[in-house]
C-alpha positions as a LaTeX table, in Angstrom:
\begin{tabular}{lrrr}
\hline
Residue & $x$ (\AA) & $y$ (\AA) & $z$ (\AA) \\
\hline
Met1 & 34.37 & 147.27 & 196.80 \\
Pro2 & 33.75 & 144.21 & 199.28 \\
Ala3 & 34.54 & 140.56 & 198.22 \\
Pro4 & 31.64 & 138.47 & 196.71 \\
Pro5 & 30.16 & 135.55 & 199.11 \\
Ile6 & 32.43 & 132.56 & 199.21 \\
His7 & 29.55 & 130.48 & 197.52 \\
Cys8 & 30.08 & 132.72 & 194.43 \\
Ser9 & 33.60 & 131.99 & 194.34 \\
Arg10 & 32.99 & 128.44 & 194.75 \\
Gln11 & 30.48 & 128.74 & 191.70 \\
Arg12 & 32.84 & 130.24 & 189.72 \\
Leu13 & 35.72 & 127.72 & 190.29 \\
Ala14 & 33.11 & 125.09 & 189.85 \\
Ala15 & 32.39 & 126.61 & 186.54 \\
Arg16 & 36.12 & 126.74 & 185.64 \\
Ile17 & 36.76 & 123.10 & 186.45 \\
Leu18 & 33.91 & 122.11 & 184.42 \\
Ala19 & 35.05 & 124.15 & 181.65 \\
Leu20 & 38.65 & 122.90 & 181.78 \\
Thr21 & 37.91 & 118.83 & 182.29 \\
Ala22 & 34.79 & 118.84 & 179.72 \\
Asp23 & 36.57 & 116.23 & 178.12 \\
Thr24 & 38.57 & 114.28 & 180.91 \\
Glu25 & 37.95 & 113.44 & 184.30 \\
Val26 & 41.68 & 114.18 & 185.42 \\
Leu27 & 43.37 & 117.05 & 184.12 \\
Pro28 & 47.07 & 117.93 & 185.54 \\
Thr29 & 47.86 & 121.47 & 185.28 \\
Ala30 & 50.78 & 123.42 & 184.30 \\
Ile31 & 51.30 & 124.15 & 187.87 \\
Pro32 & 53.44 & 121.07 & 189.66 \\
His33 & 51.41 & 119.24 & 191.73 \\
Val34 & 48.09 & 120.34 & 191.23 \\
Thr35 & 45.56 & 118.35 & 189.28 \\
Leu36 & 42.01 & 118.95 & 188.50 \\
Phe37 & 39.30 & 116.06 & 189.30 \\
Arg38 & 35.51 & 115.90 & 187.96 \\
Arg39 & 33.29 & 113.04 & 188.53 \\
Pro40 & 29.84 & 112.93 & 186.64 \\
Gly41 & 27.98 & 111.17 & 189.20 \\
Pro42 & 28.68 & 108.96 & 192.50 \\
Val43 & 31.27 & 106.75 & 192.73 \\
Ala44 & 31.37 & 103.81 & 194.99 \\
Pro45 & 34.00 & 103.23 & 197.67 \\
Gln46 & 37.22 & 102.27 & 196.75 \\
Ala47 & 40.76 & 101.82 & 198.67 \\
Val48 & 43.12 & 104.90 & 197.78 \\
Val49 & 46.34 & 106.10 & 199.13 \\
Tyr50 & 46.05 & 109.84 & 199.51 \\
Glu51 & 49.72 & 111.24 & 199.05 \\
Pro52 & 50.04 & 114.68 & 200.90 \\
Ser53 & 47.92 & 116.96 & 199.47 \\
Leu54 & 44.71 & 119.38 & 200.00 \\
Ala55 & 41.51 & 118.75 & 198.70 \\
Ile56 & 39.09 & 121.08 & 197.94 \\
Ile57 & 35.87 & 120.02 & 196.87 \\
Ala58 & 34.13 & 122.93 & 194.52 \\
Gln59 & 30.85 & 121.37 & 194.14 \\
Gly60 & 29.53 & 117.84 & 195.49 \\
Lys61 & 30.15 & 115.68 & 198.36 \\
Lys62 & 32.72 & 113.06 & 199.48 \\
Arg63 & 33.21 & 110.49 & 202.11 \\
Thr64 & 36.51 & 109.01 & 203.27 \\
Leu65 & 37.19 & 106.67 & 205.92 \\
Val66 & 40.59 & 106.44 & 207.88 \\
Gly67 & 40.67 & 103.73 & 210.00 \\
Asn68 & 37.32 & 104.06 & 212.16 \\
Glu69 & 37.11 & 107.62 & 211.25 \\
Thr70 & 34.42 & 109.02 & 208.85 \\
Tyr71 & 35.36 & 112.40 & 206.93 \\
Ile72 & 32.65 & 114.16 & 204.62 \\
His73 & 34.15 & 116.86 & 202.80 \\
Asp74 & 32.21 & 119.32 & 200.08 \\
Asp75 & 32.13 & 122.97 & 199.30 \\
Ala76 & 32.39 & 123.69 & 203.06 \\
His77 & 35.02 & 121.10 & 204.64 \\
Phe78 & 38.16 & 120.60 & 202.56 \\
Leu79 & 40.50 & 117.43 & 203.70 \\
Pro80 & 44.48 & 118.30 & 204.30 \\
Thr81 & 46.78 & 115.43 & 204.40 \\
Ser82 & 50.43 & 115.72 & 205.26 \\
Ile83 & 51.44 & 111.89 & 204.97 \\
Asp84 & 50.78 & 108.94 & 202.61 \\
Leu85 & 47.19 & 108.19 & 203.70 \\
Pro86 & 45.57 & 104.68 & 203.21 \\
Thr87 & 41.66 & 105.21 & 202.79 \\
Ile88 & 38.43 & 104.28 & 201.72 \\
Ala89 & 37.10 & 107.02 & 199.57 \\
Glu90 & 33.52 & 107.41 & 198.14 \\
Val91 & 32.10 & 110.32 & 195.85 \\
Leu92 & 28.40 & 110.80 & 197.26 \\
Asp93 & 27.27 & 113.40 & 195.26 \\
Ala94 & 28.56 & 114.45 & 191.91 \\
Ser95 & 26.93 & 115.99 & 188.66 \\
Arg96 & 27.81 & 116.60 & 184.92 \\
Ala97 & 26.37 & 119.99 & 185.27 \\
Leu98 & 26.95 & 123.22 & 187.28 \\
Arg99 & 24.45 & 123.72 & 190.08 \\
Ser100 & 23.85 & 127.00 & 192.04 \\
Lys101 & 24.05 & 126.82 & 195.63 \\
Asp102 & 20.03 & 127.20 & 195.76 \\
Thr103 & 19.74 & 124.00 & 194.14 \\
Ala104 & 22.73 & 121.80 & 195.48 \\
\hline
\end{tabular}
Protein backbone atom coordinates (compact mmCIF):
# COMPACT_ATOMS: atom_id res chain seq x y z
CA MET A 1 0.00 0.00 0.00
CA PRO A 2 1.47 3.43 -0.92
CA ALA A 3 2.31 5.91 1.80
CA PRO A 4 -0.26 8.64 2.46
CA PRO A 5 0.52 12.12 1.10
CA ILE A 6 2.84 14.13 3.36
CA HIS A 7 0.10 16.64 4.18
CA CYS A 8 -1.97 13.80 5.69
CA SER A 9 0.98 12.83 7.90
CA ARG A 10 1.43 16.46 8.97
CA GLN A 11 -2.27 16.76 9.80
CA ARG A 12 -2.03 13.62 11.96
CA LEU A 13 1.09 15.02 13.66
CA ALA A 14 -0.67 18.35 14.30
CA ALA A 15 -3.72 16.53 15.71
CA ARG A 16 -1.56 14.47 18.09
CA ILE A 17 0.36 17.55 19.27
CA LEU A 18 -2.92 19.40 19.81
CA ALA A 19 -4.30 16.49 21.86
CA LEU A 20 -1.14 16.18 23.97
CA THR A 21 -0.81 19.92 24.61
CA ALA A 22 -4.47 20.67 25.33
CA ASP A 23 -3.60 22.03 28.79
CA THR A 24 -0.16 23.54 28.10
CA GLU A 25 1.89 25.27 25.42
CA VAL A 26 5.14 23.45 26.27
CA LEU A 27 5.29 19.71 26.91
CA PRO A 28 8.58 17.91 27.58
CA THR A 29 8.24 14.31 26.46
CA ALA A 30 9.63 11.04 27.81
CA ILE A 31 12.08 11.09 24.90
CA PRO A 32 15.24 12.98 25.97
CA HIS A 33 15.58 16.39 24.25
CA VAL A 34 12.17 16.18 22.54
CA THR A 35 9.72 18.91 23.53
CA LEU A 36 6.36 19.73 21.96
CA PHE A 37 5.32 23.37 21.63
CA ARG A 38 1.92 24.76 20.73
CA ARG A 39 1.02 28.41 20.38
CA PRO A 40 -2.66 29.43 20.36
CA GLY A 41 -2.02 32.56 18.29
CA PRO A 42 0.71 34.76 16.80
CA VAL A 43 3.61 35.73 19.08
CA ALA A 44 5.49 39.04 18.76
CA PRO A 45 9.20 38.98 17.88
CA GLN A 46 11.44 38.09 20.81
CA ALA A 47 15.14 37.48 21.33
CA VAL A 48 15.83 33.74 21.69
CA VAL A 49 18.93 31.56 21.72
CA TYR A 50 18.18 28.30 19.93
CA GLU A 51 20.08 25.33 21.29
CA PRO A 52 21.17 22.67 18.78
CA SER A 53 17.86 21.35 17.55
CA LEU A 54 15.55 20.50 14.70
CA ALA A 55 12.34 22.57 14.64
CA ILE A 56 9.50 20.90 12.77
CA ILE A 57 6.36 22.98 12.31
CA ALA A 58 3.26 20.77 12.08
CA GLN A 59 0.90 23.71 11.49
CA GLY A 60 1.30 27.48 11.21
CA LYS A 61 4.28 29.63 10.31
CA LYS A 62 7.29 31.10 12.11
CA ARG A 63 9.89 33.70 11.13
CA THR A 64 13.43 33.59 12.48
CA LEU A 65 15.99 36.35 12.00
CA VAL A 66 19.65 35.39 12.19
CA GLY A 67 21.85 38.42 11.63
CA ASN A 68 20.61 39.97 8.39
CA GLU A 69 19.00 36.73 7.14
CA THR A 70 15.31 35.93 7.46
CA TYR A 71 14.06 32.34 7.53
CA ILE A 72 10.42 31.35 7.26
CA HIS A 73 9.58 27.87 8.47
CA ASP A 74 6.23 26.17 8.22
CA ASP A 75 4.82 22.72 7.54
CA ALA A 76 6.99 22.49 4.41
CA HIS A 77 10.23 24.01 5.81
CA PHE A 78 12.10 23.06 8.99
CA LEU A 79 14.95 24.73 10.86
CA PRO A 80 18.01 22.73 11.91
CA THR A 81 20.59 24.34 14.21
CA SER A 82 23.86 22.70 15.17
CA ILE A 83 25.16 25.38 17.55
CA ASP A 84 23.70 27.81 20.07
CA LEU A 85 22.17 30.41 17.76
CA PRO A 86 21.07 33.90 18.90
CA THR A 87 17.94 34.85 16.94
CA ILE A 88 14.83 36.97 16.86
CA ALA A 89 11.86 34.58 16.57
CA GLU A 90 8.25 35.36 15.80
CA VAL A 91 5.18 33.14 15.38
CA LEU A 92 3.36 34.56 12.35
CA ASP A 93 0.48 32.11 12.10
CA ALA A 94 -0.91 29.92 14.86
CA SER A 95 -4.31 28.65 15.91
CA ARG A 96 -5.95 26.79 18.78
CA ALA A 97 -7.79 24.67 16.21
CA LEU A 98 -6.63 21.92 13.93
CA ARG A 99 -6.82 23.10 10.32
CA SER A 100 -7.15 21.05 7.18
CA LYS A 101 -4.61 21.63 4.43
CA ASP A 102 -7.39 23.16 2.32
CA THR A 103 -8.05 25.94 4.84
CA ALA A 104 -4.49 26.66 5.96
